Amino acid sequence: SQTIHQWPATLVQPVGSPLSLECTVEGTSNPNLYWYRQAAGRGLQLLFYSVGIGQISSEVPQNLSASRPQDRQFILSSKKLLLSDSGFYLCAWSEQGAPGDEAFFGQGTRLTVV
Amino acid sequence: QQQVKQSPQSLIVQKGGISIINCAYENTAFDYFPWYQQFPGKGPALLIAIRPDVSEKKEGRFTISFNKSAKQFSLHIMDSQPGDSATYFCAASISGGGADGLTFGKGTHLIIQP
């Protein structure tokens, strides 16, 4: 069966420090991968998605970047964190091709920038 | 950005009652409508989903009602239990429409009072 791992679960970082959140998927090949951010009362905002190694699409301009160095690995990064980067970050995956609609989420990372 | 509007933002229901959460969408190309359930500190998990070829789908105590002409769909939780207390998100996507993911509503915080 497929599983998704996301770490760390919680993170407190000072303003201006770098960020690296990692997500890996097991039990499937060539998945679509996603990074979402969830702010209180604002639902789930898609930040990045990837259809393959090295292929990253950004949905919103921001202080963050994403990379996919391996088929089932997705990394969210920042060179210098801002206070506004605080939030709950979720990695997700879905199957390539039809229907490919169902998305499976990791357990999330609670990031607090201080 | 394509929108999915969800209401109410919060809902309190007595144990044994019916919880109803509503969503409306704008893009008539959407053809996959899932509901996700999220417990505090966890990632969202798929609860139930529907496609426009049916007007209703039932799984246990959870039912999705779909009104294509009104571009609305709703989640009904029958015999609501305290364990159903969570945040619920509706979402919509276009099947095979690419990896840009699901468009989510802003969520409903449901509390079931014992």
XYZ file of N, CA and C in Angstrom:
684
model
N 0.839 -1.187 0.000
C 0.000 0.000 0.000
C 0.882 1.249 0.000
N 0.279 2.344 -0.437
C 1.037 3.578 -0.529
C 1.034 4.329 0.800
N 2.157 4.937 1.104
C 2.242 5.764 2.307
C 2.996 7.034 1.968
N 2.707 8.060 2.720
C 3.375 9.344 2.540
C 3.956 9.768 3.874
N 5.205 10.188 3.854
C 5.898 10.602 5.057
C 6.291 12.065 4.920
N 6.081 12.793 5.969
C 6.391 14.219 5.965
C 7.037 14.563 7.294
N 8.122 15.290 7.253
C 8.784 15.687 8.498
C 9.536 16.998 8.335
N 9.772 17.711 9.482
C 9.357 17.320 10.819
C 7.880 17.630 11.062
N 7.355 17.185 12.175
C 5.955 17.444 12.505
C 5.764 18.884 12.981
N 6.708 19.383 13.719
C 6.656 20.770 14.176
C 8.040 21.392 14.027
N 8.034 22.703 13.833
C 9.292 23.409 13.614
C 9.125 24.854 14.032
N 10.066 25.342 14.819
C 10.097 26.752 15.205
C 11.408 27.318 14.682
N 11.287 28.325 13.827
C 12.466 28.893 13.190
C 12.465 30.412 13.339
N 13.647 31.014 13.496
C 13.699 32.476 13.569
C 13.551 33.102 12.184
N 13.072 34.324 12.183
C 12.986 35.086 10.936
C 14.371 35.170 10.291
N 14.397 34.968 8.985
C 15.664 35.068 8.265
C 16.429 33.765 8.151
N 15.973 32.749 8.849
C 16.669 31.452 8.787
C 16.171 30.658 7.583
N 16.934 29.661 7.140
C 16.490 28.836 6.007
C 15.499 27.766 6.455
N 14.844 27.175 5.460
C 13.838 26.145 5.726
C 14.009 24.996 4.750
N 13.829 23.790 5.261
C 13.767 22.618 4.399
C 12.798 21.615 5.004
N 11.697 21.394 4.294
C 10.716 20.382 4.690
C 10.746 19.271 3.648
N 10.708 18.040 4.110
C 10.833 16.914 3.193
C 9.605 16.023 3.218
N 9.304 15.486 2.067
C 8.159 14.604 1.904
C 8.580 13.447 0.996
N 8.242 12.237 1.398
C 8.525 11.085 0.548
C 7.280 10.201 0.464
N 7.123 9.575 -0.677
C 5.989 8.687 -0.923
C 6.523 7.289 -1.193
N 5.858 6.302 -0.647
C 6.243 4.909 -0.860
C 5.090 4.138 -1.484
N 5.440 3.132 -2.260
C 4.424 2.232 -2.784
C 3.799 2.653 -4.089
N 4.338 3.673 -4.734
C 3.816 4.098 -6.019
C 4.965 4.680 -6.836
N 4.770 4.789 -8.121
C 5.796 5.360 -8.993
C 5.235 6.542 -9.751
N 6.105 7.519 -9.991
C 5.770 8.692 -10.788
C 4.474 9.375 -10.329
N 4.359 9.638 -9.040
C 3.136 10.311 -8.583
C 3.180 11.798 -8.891
N 2.005 12.415 -8.907
C 1.947 13.871 -8.819
C 2.192 14.227 -7.350
N 2.971 15.262 -7.121
C 3.266 15.671 -5.750
C 2.875 17.131 -5.554
N 2.441 17.442 -4.348
C 1.910 18.769 -4.054
C 2.418 19.270 -2.702
N 2.583 20.579 -2.613
C 2.737 21.245 -1.330
C 1.582 22.210 -1.164
N 0.889 22.096 -0.015
C -0.176 23.012 0.346
C 0.209 23.734 1.632
N -0.355 24.909 1.809
C -0.241 25.603 3.085
C -1.658 25.850 3.600
N -1.803 25.628 4.883
C -3.101 25.831 5.515
C -2.956 26.882 6.597
N -3.616 28.013 6.400
C -3.671 29.049 7.421
C -5.022 28.961 8.108
N -5.058 29.368 9.347
C -6.289 29.263 10.131
C -7.423 30.012 9.435
N -8.525 29.297 9.225
C -9.701 29.924 8.642
C -9.598 30.220 7.161
N -8.542 29.731 6.522
C -8.363 30.074 5.100
C -8.242 28.862 4.204
N -8.512 27.721 4.724
C -8.522 26.544 3.873
C -7.127 26.136 3.428
N -7.094 25.407 2.337
C -5.854 24.834 1.821
C -5.441 25.566 0.554
N -4.250 26.104 0.569
C -3.739 26.845 -0.574
C -2.647 26.036 -1.257
N -2.826 25.755 -2.528
C -1.809 25.026 -3.281
C -0.614 25.935 -3.545
N 0.560 25.481 -3.136
C 1.787 26.256 -3.330
C 2.551 25.782 -4.568
N 2.814 24.489 -4.634
C 3.592 23.908 -5.729
C 3.027 22.543 -6.094
N 3.232 22.173 -7.364
C 2.955 20.801 -7.738
C 3.996 20.340 -8.737
N 4.142 19.023 -8.812
C 5.173 18.441 -9.664
C 4.641 17.180 -10.327
N 4.892 17.058 -11.616
C 4.472 15.872 -12.352
C 5.640 14.939 -12.616
N 6.857 15.352 -12.261
C 7.998 14.487 -12.477
C 9.263 15.103 -11.899
N 10.329 14.344 -11.928
C 11.609 14.807 -11.381
C 12.014 16.109 -12.042
N 12.348 17.078 -11.218
C 12.819 18.364 -11.718
C 11.746 19.254 -12.307
N 10.496 18.794 -12.332
C 9.400 19.589 -12.905
C 8.547 20.172 -11.779
N 8.628 21.469 -11.614
C 7.932 22.150 -10.529
C 7.096 23.280 -11.112
N 5.843 23.344 -10.683
C 4.984 24.461 -11.052
C 4.557 25.182 -9.786
N 4.620 26.494 -9.843
C 4.267 27.312 -8.691
C 2.921 27.959 -8.923
N 2.093 27.906 -7.908
C 0.758 28.484 -8.019
C 0.691 29.928 -7.550
N 1.531 30.277 -6.609
C 1.500 31.640 -6.073
C 2.927 32.138 -5.876
N 3.143 33.430 -6.120
C 4.474 33.993 -5.855
C 4.711 34.063 -4.349
N 5.891 33.727 -3.919
C 6.118 33.681 -2.477
C 7.597 33.545 -2.192
N 7.861 33.429 -0.920
C 9.222 33.339 -0.419
C 9.703 31.902 -0.374
N 8.997 30.994 -0.996
C 9.304 29.577 -0.907
C 9.652 29.017 -2.271
N 10.327 27.880 -2.259
C 10.623 27.164 -3.491
C 10.460 25.681 -3.231
N 10.340 24.904 -4.293
C 10.199 23.463 -4.153
C 11.136 22.770 -5.122
N 11.518 21.561 -4.763
C 12.358 20.755 -5.642
C 11.942 19.302 -5.546
N 12.209 18.583 -6.622
C 11.899 17.148 -6.674
C 13.144 16.439 -7.205
N 14.071 16.136 -6.311
C 15.327 15.532 -6.751
C 15.196 14.055 -7.114
N 14.192 13.391 -6.575
C 13.936 11.988 -6.885
C 12.443 11.799 -7.155
N 12.102 10.690 -7.750
C 10.724 10.458 -8.188
C 9.708 10.618 -7.066
N 10.056 10.147 -5.867
C 9.095 10.137 -4.787
C 9.515 11.029 -3.620
N 10.297 12.041 -3.927
C 10.766 12.965 -2.906
C 10.446 14.391 -3.323
N 9.864 15.133 -2.407
C 9.459 16.505 -2.682
C 9.907 17.363 -1.514
N 10.603 18.454 -1.815
C 11.196 19.282 -0.765
C 10.699 20.708 -0.898
N 10.329 21.283 0.217
C 9.909 22.686 0.277
C 11.001 23.466 0.992
N 11.438 24.566 0.396
C 12.575 25.293 0.942
C 12.328 26.789 0.967
N 13.132 27.433 1.791
C 13.204 28.883 1.792
C 14.615 29.289 2.183
N 15.107 30.341 1.581
C 16.439 30.834 1.947
C 16.371 31.704 3.198
N 15.281 32.481 3.301
C 15.126 33.370 4.455
C 13.653 33.428 4.827
N 13.303 32.864 5.960
C 11.909 32.811 6.382
C 11.400 34.186 6.822
N 10.116 34.408 6.529
C 9.403 35.593 6.970
C 8.375 35.178 8.022
N 7.945 36.144 8.821
C 6.904 35.834 9.801
C 5.659 35.271 9.116
N 5.372 35.785 7.944
C 4.164 35.374 7.220
C 4.253 33.954 6.663
N 5.407 33.327 6.780
C 5.546 31.939 6.325
C 5.026 30.939 7.361
N 4.681 31.424 8.537
C 4.127 30.522 9.555
C 2.836 29.891 9.041
N 2.661 28.623 9.386
C 1.447 27.932 8.950
C 1.618 26.436 9.052
N 0.614 25.746 8.563
C 0.615 24.288 8.565
C 0.831 23.845 7.126
N 1.934 23.161 6.885
C 2.318 22.773 5.529
C 2.015 21.301 5.304
N 1.371 21.035 4.201
C 0.941 19.683 3.896
C 1.485 19.240 2.549
N 2.042 18.051 2.536
C 2.447 17.411 1.300
C 1.363 16.428 0.899
N 1.152 16.267 -0.384
C 0.141 15.327 -0.865
C 0.601 14.698 -2.167
N -0.012 13.574 -2.506
C 0.296 12.929 -3.779
C -0.993 12.410 -4.409
N -0.935 12.236 -5.722
C -2.030 11.599 -6.438
C -1.439 10.788 -7.566
N -2.240 9.860 -8.091
C -1.784 9.024 -9.185
C -1.706 9.843 -10.468
N -0.732 9.547 -11.297
C -0.685 10.132 -12.629
C -1.764 9.499 -13.496
N -2.323 10.279 -14.385
C -3.295 9.741 -15.326
C -4.678 9.627 -14.734
N -5.632 9.243 -15.571
C -7.023 9.140 -15.140
C -7.236 7.972 -14.207
N -8.143 8.097 -13.218
C -8.751 9.365 -12.898
C -7.787 10.326 -12.225
N -6.875 9.815 -11.422
C -5.844 10.656 -10.827
C -6.364 11.797 -10.000
N -7.578 11.624 -9.510
C -8.168 12.756 -8.811
C -7.965 12.720 -7.315
N -7.885 11.519 -6.760
C -7.850 11.412 -5.312
C -6.486 11.820 -4.800
N -6.462 12.731 -3.856
C -5.216 13.200 -3.266
C -5.073 12.650 -1.855
N -3.849 12.228 -1.531
C -3.555 11.666 -0.214
C -2.558 12.588 0.481
N -2.877 12.953 1.695
C -2.090 13.948 2.408
C -1.191 13.311 3.457
N -0.056 13.961 3.687
C 0.784 13.632 4.821
C 0.205 14.228 6.089
N 0.931 14.043 7.180
C 0.428 14.485 8.480
C 0.713 15.958 8.758
N 1.468 16.588 7.893
C 1.658 18.021 8.025
C 2.842 18.431 8.889
N 3.309 19.648 8.652
C 4.359 20.270 9.473
C 3.839 21.612 9.962
N 3.832 21.771 11.261
C 3.426 23.057 11.850
C 4.679 23.920 11.960
N 4.754 24.967 11.148
C 5.897 25.863 11.132
C 5.536 27.165 11.827
N 6.329 27.530 12.802
C 6.171 28.814 13.476
C 7.446 29.606 13.283
N 7.313 30.754 12.659
C 8.459 31.637 12.459
C 8.400 32.718 13.533
N 9.490 32.848 14.285
C 9.487 33.788 15.411
C 10.534 34.895 15.244
N -8.847 32.928 -9.724
C -8.735 31.505 -9.406
C -10.127 30.921 -9.266
N -10.263 29.695 -9.749
C -11.536 29.012 -9.609
C -11.858 28.861 -8.139
N -13.152 29.102 -7.784
C -13.506 29.103 -6.387
C -14.481 28.004 -6.039
N -14.397 27.553 -4.808
C -15.391 26.690 -4.199
C -15.768 27.352 -2.885
N -17.032 27.717 -2.759
C -17.483 28.435 -1.576
C -18.179 27.477 -0.628
N -17.723 27.456 0.607
C -18.207 26.494 1.599
C -18.864 27.223 2.757
N -19.968 26.644 3.237
C -20.661 27.211 4.401
C -21.340 26.106 5.196
N -21.536 26.291 6.499
C -21.076 27.430 7.288
C -19.600 27.295 7.657
N -19.052 28.327 8.220
C -17.662 28.289 8.655
C -17.512 27.405 9.887
N -18.532 27.427 10.750
C -18.535 26.565 11.934
C -19.954 26.079 12.182
N -20.043 24.929 12.843
C -21.344 24.294 13.018
C -21.326 23.479 14.304
N -22.356 23.671 15.107
C -22.505 22.886 16.335
C -23.789 22.080 16.219
N -23.673 20.773 16.421
C -24.800 19.864 16.284
C -24.852 18.961 17.509
N -26.038 18.672 17.945
C -26.189 17.750 19.068
C -25.961 16.312 18.606
N -25.442 15.520 19.514
C -25.243 14.100 19.228
C -26.549 13.479 18.734
N -26.428 12.714 17.653
C -27.601 12.079 17.069
C -28.285 12.906 16.002
N -27.921 14.157 15.885
C -28.529 15.034 14.894
C -27.888 14.890 13.525
N -28.380 15.679 12.583
C -27.856 15.671 11.220
C -26.988 16.911 11.001
N -25.775 16.690 10.563
C -24.880 17.801 10.231
C -24.923 18.006 8.721
N -25.082 19.253 8.312
C -25.166 19.558 6.879
C -24.178 20.675 6.545
N -23.323 20.406 5.592
C -22.331 21.384 5.130
C -22.521 21.551 3.626
N -22.517 22.793 3.187
C -22.822 23.088 1.795
C -21.642 23.699 1.050
N -21.564 23.397 -0.232
C -20.539 23.987 -1.084
C -21.133 24.358 -2.437
N -20.611 25.417 -3.002
C -21.027 25.868 -4.323
C -19.782 26.140 -5.157
N -19.866 25.833 -6.427
C -18.720 26.031 -7.300
C -19.129 26.846 -8.512
N -18.113 27.352 -9.215
C -18.384 28.215 -10.363
C -18.019 27.556 -11.692
N -16.966 26.787 -11.688
C -16.460 26.228 -12.941
C -17.249 24.981 -13.338
N -17.989 25.064 -14.409
C -18.820 23.936 -14.837
C -17.994 22.772 -15.371
N -16.700 22.968 -15.543
C -15.831 21.876 -15.987
C -15.442 20.939 -14.837
N -15.665 21.362 -13.609
C -15.375 20.480 -12.470
C -16.217 19.212 -12.595
N -15.585 18.059 -12.369
C -16.343 16.819 -12.443
C -15.929 15.807 -11.387
N -15.273 16.281 -10.363
C -14.914 15.402 -9.246
C -15.019 16.238 -7.985
N -15.821 15.747 -7.027
C -16.147 16.545 -5.842
C -15.949 15.685 -4.591
N -14.780 15.823 -3.964
C -14.523 15.060 -2.744
C -14.768 15.890 -1.497
N -14.951 15.202 -0.406
C -14.987 15.813 0.917
C -13.848 15.204 1.727
N -13.132 16.093 2.437
C -12.037 15.662 3.290
C -12.376 15.976 4.743
N -11.893 15.101 5.610
C -12.076 15.266 7.051
C -10.698 15.466 7.670
N -10.579 16.470 8.520
C -9.290 16.758 9.136
C -9.443 16.916 10.641
N -8.679 16.118 11.370
C -8.621 16.254 12.818
C -7.460 17.169 13.179
N -7.524 17.817 14.349
C -6.483 18.785 14.716
C -5.087 18.189 14.653
N -4.180 18.926 14.024
C -2.793 18.506 13.930
C -2.516 17.395 12.950
N -3.515 17.006 12.164
C -3.359 15.925 11.193
C -3.634 16.423 9.790
N -3.202 15.660 8.813
C -3.517 15.993 7.440
C -4.943 15.590 7.099
N -5.530 16.232 6.094
C -6.886 15.862 5.663
C -6.907 14.444 5.101
N -8.015 13.759 5.305
C -8.199 12.408 4.774
C -9.489 12.373 3.967
N -9.421 11.721 2.816
C -10.605 11.624 1.971
C -11.718 10.884 2.703
N -12.900 11.501 2.703
C -14.055 10.923 3.393
C -15.003 10.258 2.403
N -15.371 10.998 1.379
C -16.320 10.517 0.383
C -16.230 11.445 -0.815
N -16.517 10.922 -1.995
C -16.429 11.748 -3.207
C -17.545 11.371 -4.164
N -17.879 12.318 -5.058
C -18.954 12.089 -6.014
C -18.570 12.658 -7.362
N -19.116 12.065 -8.412
C -18.968 12.605 -9.765
C -20.352 12.992 -10.263
N -20.454 13.903 -11.228
C -21.750 14.490 -11.607
C -22.737 13.541 -12.268
N -22.334 12.293 -12.514
C -23.274 11.391 -13.166
C -24.309 10.833 -12.191
N -24.139 11.115 -10.895
C -25.126 10.705 -9.901
C -25.482 11.913 -9.045
N -26.673 11.878 -8.441
C -27.116 13.012 -7.624
C -26.886 12.780 -6.143
N -26.553 11.546 -5.796
C -26.353 11.245 -4.385
C -25.440 10.042 -4.242
N -24.607 10.103 -3.204
C -23.756 8.965 -2.884
C -23.708 8.820 -1.381
N -23.908 7.596 -0.932
C -23.982 7.344 0.500
C -22.940 6.313 0.899
N -22.241 6.609 1.977
C -21.295 5.659 2.564
C -21.473 5.703 4.071
N -22.166 4.701 4.585
C -22.428 4.680 6.013
C -23.305 5.845 6.427
N -22.831 6.619 7.386
C -23.606 7.771 7.855
C -23.372 9.027 7.023
N -22.489 8.939 6.054
C -22.110 10.111 5.260
C -22.742 10.043 3.876
N -23.368 11.156 3.481
C -24.025 11.239 2.182
C -23.633 12.537 1.497
N -23.303 12.434 0.212
C -23.120 13.630 -0.614
C -24.357 13.769 -1.488
N -24.917 14.973 -1.491
C -25.990 15.309 -2.423
C -25.435 16.292 -3.434
N -25.734 16.064 -4.708
C -25.146 16.872 -5.772
C -26.248 17.436 -6.657
N -26.196 18.746 -6.883
C -27.167 19.422 -7.743
C -26.396 20.114 -8.860
N -26.336 19.458 -10.001
C -25.518 19.965 -11.101
C -26.037 21.297 -11.633
N -27.340 21.433 -11.762
C -27.896 22.665 -12.330
C -27.634 23.861 -11.424
N -27.649 23.627 -10.129
C -27.404 24.720 -9.186
C -25.921 24.878 -8.874
N -25.107 23.958 -9.360
C -23.672 23.947 -9.078
C -23.416 23.949 -7.574
N -24.099 23.030 -6.921
C -23.972 22.926 -5.469
C -23.860 21.456 -5.064
N -23.163 21.229 -3.978
C -23.118 19.886 -3.409
C -22.985 20.019 -1.896
N -23.463 19.012 -1.208
C -23.479 19.104 0.243
C -23.130 17.765 0.878
N -22.644 17.856 2.099
C -22.319 16.676 2.903
C -23.327 16.597 4.038
N -23.928 15.436 4.189
C -24.847 15.185 5.290
C -24.246 14.088 6.168
N -24.162 14.369 7.454
C -23.710 13.363 8.410
C -24.897 12.996 9.277
N -25.371 11.789 9.102
C -26.530 11.328 9.873
C -26.065 10.805 11.229
N -26.958 10.903 12.221
C -26.649 10.379 13.558
C -25.252 10.842 13.995
N -25.026 12.136 13.950
C -23.711 12.705 14.233
C -23.213 12.289 15.617
N -21.926 11.960 15.671
C -21.292 11.497 16.895
C -20.152 12.426 17.303
N -19.816 12.466 18.595
C -18.696 13.324 19.034
C -17.411 13.049 18.264
N -17.195 11.825 17.841
C -16.016 11.472 17.061
C -16.007 12.072 15.672
N -17.130 12.627 15.248
C -17.200 13.300 13.947
C -16.704 14.739 14.040
N -16.470 15.210 15.254
C -15.985 16.576 15.443
C -14.644 16.742 14.746
N -14.591 17.617 13.772
C -13.406 17.792 12.934
C -13.664 18.981 12.014
N -12.680 19.281 11.188
C -12.865 20.270 10.131
C -13.102 19.530 8.821
N -14.104 19.953 8.102
C -14.466 19.306 6.841
C -14.233 20.273 5.683
N -13.601 19.760 4.650
C -13.323 20.546 3.459
C -14.018 19.909 2.256
N -14.713 20.720 1.493
C -15.147 20.259 0.187
C -14.087 20.677 -0.821
N -14.095 20.035 -1.960
C -13.123 20.346 -2.994
C -13.705 19.987 -4.350
N -13.040 20.462 -5.384
C -13.475 20.167 -6.742
C -12.271 20.145 -7.659
N -12.366 19.319 -8.691
C -11.291 19.289 -9.680
C -11.843 18.821 -11.014
N -10.993 18.929 -12.022
C -11.340 18.465 -13.359
C -10.599 17.166 -13.606
N -11.301 16.091 -13.858
C -10.661 14.792 -14.087
C -9.715 14.886 -15.267
N -8.527 14.394 -15.049
C -7.551 14.404 -16.115
C -7.131 15.788 -16.531
N -7.476 16.751 -15.721
C -7.192 18.136 -16.092
C -5.812 18.594 -15.718
N -4.990 17.665 -15.300
C -3.631 18.037 -14.973
C -3.370 17.938 -13.491
N -2.139 18.234 -13.135
C -1.710 18.013 -11.754
C -1.839 19.264 -10.913
N -2.637 20.219 -11.345
C -2.703 21.438 -10.533
C -3.615 21.281 -9.344
N -4.042 20.039 -9.087
C -4.643 19.753 -7.805
C -6.090 20.151 -7.658
N -6.547 20.016 -6.439
C -7.924 20.281 -6.082
C -8.100 21.730 -5.656
N -9.272 22.271 -5.932
C -9.653 23.575 -5.405
C -10.492 23.335 -4.162
N -10.033 23.827 -3.030
C -10.690 23.539 -1.765
C -11.571 24.694 -1.308
N -12.641 24.341 -0.583
C -13.373 25.326 0.185
C -12.571 25.695 1.421
N -13.050 26.673 2.168
C -12.284 27.169 3.309
C -12.489 26.353 4.577
N -13.344 25.363 4.515
C -13.495 24.461 5.641
C -14.637 24.821 6.574
N -15.164 23.791 7.229
C -16.205 23.945 8.245
C -15.751 23.240 9.502
N -15.714 23.991 10.592
C -15.334 23.403 11.875
C -16.591 22.859 12.536
N -16.690 21.548 12.598
C -17.884 20.890 13.126
C -17.632 20.398 14.550
N -18.546 20.758 15.428
C -18.502 20.278 16.809
C -19.788 19.532 17.094
N -19.650 18.292 17.544
C -20.809 17.489 17.933
C -20.843 17.438 19.462
N -21.886 18.014 19.990
C -22.011 18.068 21.444
C -22.668 16.796 21.983
N -22.062 16.196 23.018
C -22.610 14.947 23.569
C -23.904 15.164 24.330
